[in-house]
Short mmCIF file of C-alpha atoms in Angstrom, two decimals:
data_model
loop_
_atom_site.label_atom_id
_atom_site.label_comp_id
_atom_site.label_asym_id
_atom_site.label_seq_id
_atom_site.Cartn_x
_atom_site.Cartn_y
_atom_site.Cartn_z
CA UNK A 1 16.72 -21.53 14.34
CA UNK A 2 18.67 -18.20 14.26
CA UNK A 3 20.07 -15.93 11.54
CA UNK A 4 22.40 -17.49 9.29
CA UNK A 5 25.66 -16.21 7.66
CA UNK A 6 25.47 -12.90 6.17
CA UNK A 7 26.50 -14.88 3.28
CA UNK A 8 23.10 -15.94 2.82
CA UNK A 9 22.46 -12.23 0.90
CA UNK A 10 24.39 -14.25 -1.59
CA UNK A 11 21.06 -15.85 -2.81
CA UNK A 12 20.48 -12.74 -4.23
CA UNK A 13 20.82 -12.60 -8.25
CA UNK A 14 21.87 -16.09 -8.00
CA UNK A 15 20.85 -18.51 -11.12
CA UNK A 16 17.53 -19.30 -10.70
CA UNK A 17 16.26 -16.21 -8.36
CA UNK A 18 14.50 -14.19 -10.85
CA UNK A 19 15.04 -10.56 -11.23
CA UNK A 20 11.90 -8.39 -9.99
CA UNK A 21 8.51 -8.18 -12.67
CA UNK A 22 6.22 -5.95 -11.91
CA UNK A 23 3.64 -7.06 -14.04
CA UNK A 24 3.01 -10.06 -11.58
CA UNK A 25 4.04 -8.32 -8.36
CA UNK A 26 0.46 -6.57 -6.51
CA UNK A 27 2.04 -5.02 -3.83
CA UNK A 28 -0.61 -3.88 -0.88
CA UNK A 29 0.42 -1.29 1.48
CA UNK A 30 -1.87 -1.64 5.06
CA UNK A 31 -2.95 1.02 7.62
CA UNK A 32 -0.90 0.87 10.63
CA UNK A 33 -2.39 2.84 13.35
CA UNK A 34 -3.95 1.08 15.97
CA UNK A 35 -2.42 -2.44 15.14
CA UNK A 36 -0.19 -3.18 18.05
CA UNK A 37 -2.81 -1.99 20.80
CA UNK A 38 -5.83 -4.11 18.90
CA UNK A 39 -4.16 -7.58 19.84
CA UNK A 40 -4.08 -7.57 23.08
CA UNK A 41 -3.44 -10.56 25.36
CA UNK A 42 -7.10 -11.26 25.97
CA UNK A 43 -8.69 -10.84 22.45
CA UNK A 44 -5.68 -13.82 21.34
CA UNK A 45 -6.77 -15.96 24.13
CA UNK A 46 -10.39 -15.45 22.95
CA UNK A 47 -9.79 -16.72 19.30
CA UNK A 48 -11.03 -20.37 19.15
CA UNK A 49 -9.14 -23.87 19.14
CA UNK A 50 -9.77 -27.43 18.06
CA UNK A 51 -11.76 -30.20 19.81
CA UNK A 52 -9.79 -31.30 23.45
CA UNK A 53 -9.52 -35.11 24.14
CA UNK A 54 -11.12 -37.42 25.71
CA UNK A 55 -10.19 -37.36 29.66
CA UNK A 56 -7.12 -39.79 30.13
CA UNK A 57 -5.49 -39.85 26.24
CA UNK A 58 -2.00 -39.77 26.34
CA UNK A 59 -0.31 -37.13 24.51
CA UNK A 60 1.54 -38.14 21.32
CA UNK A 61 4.87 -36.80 20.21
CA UNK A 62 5.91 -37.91 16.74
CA UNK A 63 6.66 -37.12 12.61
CA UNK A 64 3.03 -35.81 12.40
CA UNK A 65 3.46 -33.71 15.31
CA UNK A 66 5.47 -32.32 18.15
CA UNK A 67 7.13 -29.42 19.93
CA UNK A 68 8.60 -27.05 17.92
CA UNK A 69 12.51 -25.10 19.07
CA UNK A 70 12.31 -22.12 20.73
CA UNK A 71 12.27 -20.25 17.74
CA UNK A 72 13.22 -16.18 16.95
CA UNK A 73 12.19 -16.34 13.14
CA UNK A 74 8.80 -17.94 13.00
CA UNK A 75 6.27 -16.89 14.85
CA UNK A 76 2.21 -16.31 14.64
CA UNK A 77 0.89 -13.97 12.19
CA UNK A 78 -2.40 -12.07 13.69
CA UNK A 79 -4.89 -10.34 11.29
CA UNK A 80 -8.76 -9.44 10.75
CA UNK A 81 -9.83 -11.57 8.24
CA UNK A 82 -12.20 -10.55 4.93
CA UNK A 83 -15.11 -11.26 6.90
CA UNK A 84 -14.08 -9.20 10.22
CA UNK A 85 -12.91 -11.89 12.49
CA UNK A 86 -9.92 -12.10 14.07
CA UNK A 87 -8.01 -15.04 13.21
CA UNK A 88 -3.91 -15.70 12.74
CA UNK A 89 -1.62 -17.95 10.49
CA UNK A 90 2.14 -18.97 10.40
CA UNK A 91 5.26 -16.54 9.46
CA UNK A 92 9.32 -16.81 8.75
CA UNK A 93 11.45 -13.70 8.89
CA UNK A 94 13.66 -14.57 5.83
CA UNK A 95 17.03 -12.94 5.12
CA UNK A 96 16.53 -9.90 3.12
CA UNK A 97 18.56 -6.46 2.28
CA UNK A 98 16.29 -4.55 4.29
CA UNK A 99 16.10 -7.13 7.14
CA UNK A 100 12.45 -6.78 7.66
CA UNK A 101 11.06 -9.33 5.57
CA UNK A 102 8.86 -12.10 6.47
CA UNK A 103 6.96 -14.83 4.62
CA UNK A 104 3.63 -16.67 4.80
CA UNK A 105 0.68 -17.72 3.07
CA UNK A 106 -0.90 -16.02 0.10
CA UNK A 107 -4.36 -16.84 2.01
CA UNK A 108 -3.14 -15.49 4.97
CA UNK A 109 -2.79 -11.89 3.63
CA UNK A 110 -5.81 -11.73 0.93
CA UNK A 111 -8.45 -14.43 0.19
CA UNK A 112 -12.23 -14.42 -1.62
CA UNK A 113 -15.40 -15.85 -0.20
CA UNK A 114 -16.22 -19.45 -0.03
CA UNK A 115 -17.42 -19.13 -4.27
CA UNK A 116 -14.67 -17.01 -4.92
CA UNK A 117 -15.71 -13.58 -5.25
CA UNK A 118 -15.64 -10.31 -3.45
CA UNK A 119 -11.91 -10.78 -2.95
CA UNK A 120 -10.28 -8.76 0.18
CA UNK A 121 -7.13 -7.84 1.91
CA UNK A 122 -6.82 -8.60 5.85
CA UNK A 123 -6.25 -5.59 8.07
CA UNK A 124 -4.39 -5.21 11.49
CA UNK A 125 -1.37 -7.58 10.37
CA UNK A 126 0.66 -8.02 13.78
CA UNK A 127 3.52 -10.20 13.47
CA UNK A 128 4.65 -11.77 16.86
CA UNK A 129 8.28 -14.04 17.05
CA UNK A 130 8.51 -16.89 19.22
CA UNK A 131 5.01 -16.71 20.65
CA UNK A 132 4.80 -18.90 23.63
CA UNK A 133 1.96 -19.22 26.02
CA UNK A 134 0.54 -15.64 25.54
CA UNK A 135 4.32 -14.28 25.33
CA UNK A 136 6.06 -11.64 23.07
CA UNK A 137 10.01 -12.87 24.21
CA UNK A 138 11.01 -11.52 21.08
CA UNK A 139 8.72 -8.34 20.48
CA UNK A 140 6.18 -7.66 17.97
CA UNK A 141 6.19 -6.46 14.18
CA UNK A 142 3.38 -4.56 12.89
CA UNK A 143 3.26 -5.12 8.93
CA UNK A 144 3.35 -2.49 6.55
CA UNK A 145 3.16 -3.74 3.39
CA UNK A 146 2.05 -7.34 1.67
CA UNK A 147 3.25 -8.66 -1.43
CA UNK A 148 1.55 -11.41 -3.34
CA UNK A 149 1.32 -12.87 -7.58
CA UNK A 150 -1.41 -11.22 -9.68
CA UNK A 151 -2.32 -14.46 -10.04
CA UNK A 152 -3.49 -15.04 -6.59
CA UNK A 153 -5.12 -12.05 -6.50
CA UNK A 154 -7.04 -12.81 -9.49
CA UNK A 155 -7.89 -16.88 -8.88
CA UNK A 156 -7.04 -18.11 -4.93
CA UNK A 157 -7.41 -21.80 -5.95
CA UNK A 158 -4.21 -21.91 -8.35
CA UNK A 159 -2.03 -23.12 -5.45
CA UNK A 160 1.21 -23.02 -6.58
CA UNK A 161 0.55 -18.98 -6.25
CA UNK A 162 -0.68 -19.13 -2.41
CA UNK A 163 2.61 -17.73 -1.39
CA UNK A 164 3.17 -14.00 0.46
CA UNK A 165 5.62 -11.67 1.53
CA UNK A 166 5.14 -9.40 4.27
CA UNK A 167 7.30 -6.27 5.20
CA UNK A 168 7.92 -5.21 8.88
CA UNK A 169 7.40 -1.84 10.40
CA UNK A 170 11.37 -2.28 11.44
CA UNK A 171 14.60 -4.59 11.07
CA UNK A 172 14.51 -7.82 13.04
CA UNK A 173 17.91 -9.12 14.06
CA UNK A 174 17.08 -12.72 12.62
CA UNK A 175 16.50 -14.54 9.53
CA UNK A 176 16.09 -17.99 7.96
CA UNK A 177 18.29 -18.53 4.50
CA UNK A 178 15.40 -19.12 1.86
CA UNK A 179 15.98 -20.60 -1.45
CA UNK A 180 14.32 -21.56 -4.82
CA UNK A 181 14.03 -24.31 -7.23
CA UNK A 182 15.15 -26.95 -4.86
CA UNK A 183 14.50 -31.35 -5.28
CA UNK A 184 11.28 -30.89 -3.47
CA UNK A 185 11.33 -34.54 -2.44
CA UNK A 186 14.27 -33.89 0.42
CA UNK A 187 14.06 -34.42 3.87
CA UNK A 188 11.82 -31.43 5.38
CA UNK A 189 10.63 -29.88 8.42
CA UNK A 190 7.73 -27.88 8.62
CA UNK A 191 6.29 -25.76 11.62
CA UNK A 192 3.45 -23.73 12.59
CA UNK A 193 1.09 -22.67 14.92
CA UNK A 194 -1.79 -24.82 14.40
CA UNK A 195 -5.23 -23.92 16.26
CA UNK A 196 -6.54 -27.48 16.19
CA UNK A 197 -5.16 -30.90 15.29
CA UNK A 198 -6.58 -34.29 14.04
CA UNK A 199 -5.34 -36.93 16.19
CA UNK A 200 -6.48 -37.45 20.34
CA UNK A 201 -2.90 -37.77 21.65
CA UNK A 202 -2.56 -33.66 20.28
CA UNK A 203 -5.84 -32.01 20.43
CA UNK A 204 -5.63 -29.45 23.83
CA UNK A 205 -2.37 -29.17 23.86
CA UNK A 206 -0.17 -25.63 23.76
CA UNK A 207 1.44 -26.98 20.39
CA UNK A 208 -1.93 -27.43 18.45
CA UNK A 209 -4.06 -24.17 20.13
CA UNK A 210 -1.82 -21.84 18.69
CA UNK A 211 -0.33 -21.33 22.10
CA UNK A 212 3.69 -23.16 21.15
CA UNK A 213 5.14 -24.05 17.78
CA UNK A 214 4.73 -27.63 16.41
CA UNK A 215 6.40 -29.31 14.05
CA UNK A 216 6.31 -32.06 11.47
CA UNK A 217 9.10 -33.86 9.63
CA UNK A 218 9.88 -36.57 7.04
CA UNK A 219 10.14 -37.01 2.85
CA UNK A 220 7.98 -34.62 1.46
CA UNK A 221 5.13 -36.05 -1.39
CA UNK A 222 3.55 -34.63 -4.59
CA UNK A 223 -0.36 -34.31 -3.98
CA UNK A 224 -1.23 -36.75 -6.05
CA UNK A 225 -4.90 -34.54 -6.02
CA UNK A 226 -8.31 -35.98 -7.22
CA UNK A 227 -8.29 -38.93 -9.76
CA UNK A 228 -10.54 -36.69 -12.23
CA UNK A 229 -8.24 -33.46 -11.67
CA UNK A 230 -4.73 -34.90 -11.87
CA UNK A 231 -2.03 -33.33 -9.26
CA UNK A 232 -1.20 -30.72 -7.52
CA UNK A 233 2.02 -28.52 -7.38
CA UNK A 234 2.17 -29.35 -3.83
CA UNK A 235 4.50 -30.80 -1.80
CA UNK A 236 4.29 -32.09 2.34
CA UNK A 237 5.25 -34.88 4.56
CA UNK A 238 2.99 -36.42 6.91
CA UNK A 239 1.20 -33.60 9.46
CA UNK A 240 -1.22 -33.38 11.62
CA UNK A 241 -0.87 -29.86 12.37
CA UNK A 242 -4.51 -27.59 11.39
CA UNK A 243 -5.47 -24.01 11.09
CA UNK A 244 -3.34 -21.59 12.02
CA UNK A 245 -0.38 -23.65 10.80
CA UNK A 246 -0.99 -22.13 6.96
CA UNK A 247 1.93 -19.38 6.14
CA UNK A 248 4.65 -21.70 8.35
CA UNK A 249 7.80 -22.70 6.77
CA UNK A 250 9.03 -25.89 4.66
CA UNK A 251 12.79 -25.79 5.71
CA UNK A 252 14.69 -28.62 3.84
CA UNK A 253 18.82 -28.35 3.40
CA UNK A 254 18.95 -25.17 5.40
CA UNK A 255 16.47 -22.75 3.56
CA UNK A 256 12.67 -22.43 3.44
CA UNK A 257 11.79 -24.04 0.25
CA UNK A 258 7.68 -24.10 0.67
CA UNK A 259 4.98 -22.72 3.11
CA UNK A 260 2.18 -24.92 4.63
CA UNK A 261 -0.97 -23.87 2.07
CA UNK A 262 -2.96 -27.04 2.46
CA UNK A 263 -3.85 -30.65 3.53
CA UNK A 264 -3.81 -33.37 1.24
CA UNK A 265 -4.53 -37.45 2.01
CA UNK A 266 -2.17 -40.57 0.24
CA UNK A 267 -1.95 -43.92 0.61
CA UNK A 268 0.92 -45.96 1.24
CA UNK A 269 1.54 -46.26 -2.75
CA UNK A 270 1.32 -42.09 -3.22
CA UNK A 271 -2.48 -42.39 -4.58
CA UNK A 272 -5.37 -40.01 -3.60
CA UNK A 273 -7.65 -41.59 -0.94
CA UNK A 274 -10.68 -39.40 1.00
CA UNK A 275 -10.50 -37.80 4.18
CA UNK A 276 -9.97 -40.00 7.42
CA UNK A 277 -9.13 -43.18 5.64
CA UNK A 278 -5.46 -42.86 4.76
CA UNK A 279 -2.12 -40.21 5.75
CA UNK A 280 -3.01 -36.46 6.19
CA UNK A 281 -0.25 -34.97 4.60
CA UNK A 282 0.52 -30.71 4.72
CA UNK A 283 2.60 -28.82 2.15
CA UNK A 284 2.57 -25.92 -0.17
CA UNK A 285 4.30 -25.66 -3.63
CA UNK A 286 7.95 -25.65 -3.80
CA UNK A 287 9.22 -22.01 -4.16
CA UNK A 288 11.16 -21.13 -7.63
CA UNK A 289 12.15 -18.22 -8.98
CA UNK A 290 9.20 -17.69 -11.46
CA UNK A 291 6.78 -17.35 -8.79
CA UNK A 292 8.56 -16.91 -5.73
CA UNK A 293 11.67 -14.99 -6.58
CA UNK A 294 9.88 -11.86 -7.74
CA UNK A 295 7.36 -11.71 -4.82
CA UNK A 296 11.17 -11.95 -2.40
CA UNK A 297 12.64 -9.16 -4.96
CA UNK A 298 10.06 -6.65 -4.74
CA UNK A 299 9.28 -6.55 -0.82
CA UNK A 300 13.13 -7.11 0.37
CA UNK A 301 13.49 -3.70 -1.53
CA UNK A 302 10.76 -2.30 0.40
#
């Protein structure tokens, strides 16, 4: 997936994209120094991964989960998390007029604690294209700035606001077209860096220990969510990709439309079923330009 047409600046101010607010824009900007020498080779290979097989599975390579391309736009996302552990998510460089803007999770740039309180930003943001076994082939981007809704900031269970922008410390050379308001029920593709997976045939492999990028396709779903809560803004195909996956892009009719926020479960007739006894499912709401557009405004102007 490389940079498309120039053309794709054309997005900008286009029906749809709304024009910057900065009444719901919180814009954080994050201490540099330091950052690039903190992750070093051994304190990644130190974070933890998901369970390994039993001896003698087979690996599995299907819609729930495979490879991913060599990629130069989405890569992993390293930070210190609000309690002080290290810990890393999914990220797109997206085009953008100052060509140094990427985008992830809302939760992978500022969360709460487990009752949601005592909200926090993460520190030592370290952006890292292409990562593949331990490798940098495409360098390394510390982040300077995140942008994320008010709304997130304020509540980090509304999902439809766990969206992010993050701004580089310098221009990468690639970016993915992104777009808003888009069918959300078209074909998709969705990647990530996933830490751990729920299926045998890819637990211990490269693609789902945050070592390669995965992927997941198919027709992306409305979470149908719990029968006494109603649904969800959120959209996803099947996936069996886990942590580390969140922030990675939805990329349907050559754009990101969505970022992986969450795991959902449906039956075969779209209804909400429990954990482990139906289809895992992993999406994020579809971007639009109420939410999304001035979040993309304010940091590609950064």
């Amino acid at each position: 997936m490389r940079m498309n047409s120039v053309a794709a600046l054309l997005l900008l101010g286009v029906p749809g994209v709304a024009a910057a607010s900065p009444q719901d824009v919180v814009v954080h900007d994050l201490d540099t120094n330091g950052v690039a020498a903190y992750w070093t080779p051994e304190r990644i290979a130190a974070m933890p991964t998901g369970p390994t097989p039993p001896p003698g599975t087979p690996p599995v390579d299907d819609a729930t989960g495979a490879p991913g391309p060599a990629s130069r736009t989405i890569g992993r996302l390293f930070f210190v998390d609000r309690d002080g552990e290290d810990s890393s998510c999914t990220a797109t460089v997206v085009v953008s007029a100052n060509r140094s803007t990427a985008v992830t999770g809302g939760h992978c740039v500022h969360t709460a604690n487990l009752i949601g309180q005592d909200p926090r930003w993460h520190t030592k943001m370290l952006f890292v294209p292409g990562f593949r076994d331990g490798a940098r082939p495409f360098g390394e981007f510390v982040v300077r700035r995140a942008v994320v809704h008010k709304t997130w900031i304020a509540d980090d269970q509304r999902t439809e606001f766990d969206q992010a922008f993050v701004v580089l410390d310098r221009p990468s050379p690639d970016g993915e077209n992104i777009a808003f308001d888009r069918p959300a029920d078209r074909f998709a593709r969705e990647y990530g860096y996933p830490r751990a997976a729920g299926q045998p045939g890819h637990q211990g492999r490269p693609e789902f220990t945050g070592q390669r990028l995965a992927q997941c396709w198919g027709k992306p779903v409305l979470n149908p969510g719990h029968p006494e809560l109603g649904p969800e803004n959120v959209w996803g195909v099947p996936c069996d990709m886990g942590g580390g996956s969140s922030g990675g892009p939805r990329i349907s009719g050559g754009a990101v439309v969505g970022v992986n926020i969450q795991s959902f479960n449906v039956d075969a007739d779209g209804r909400w079923c429990p954990i482990g006894e139906c289809v895992r499912h992993l999406g994020g709401a579809q971007f639009s330009g109420k939410v999304t557009g001035p979040l993309y405004e304010r940091a590609q102007r950064s």
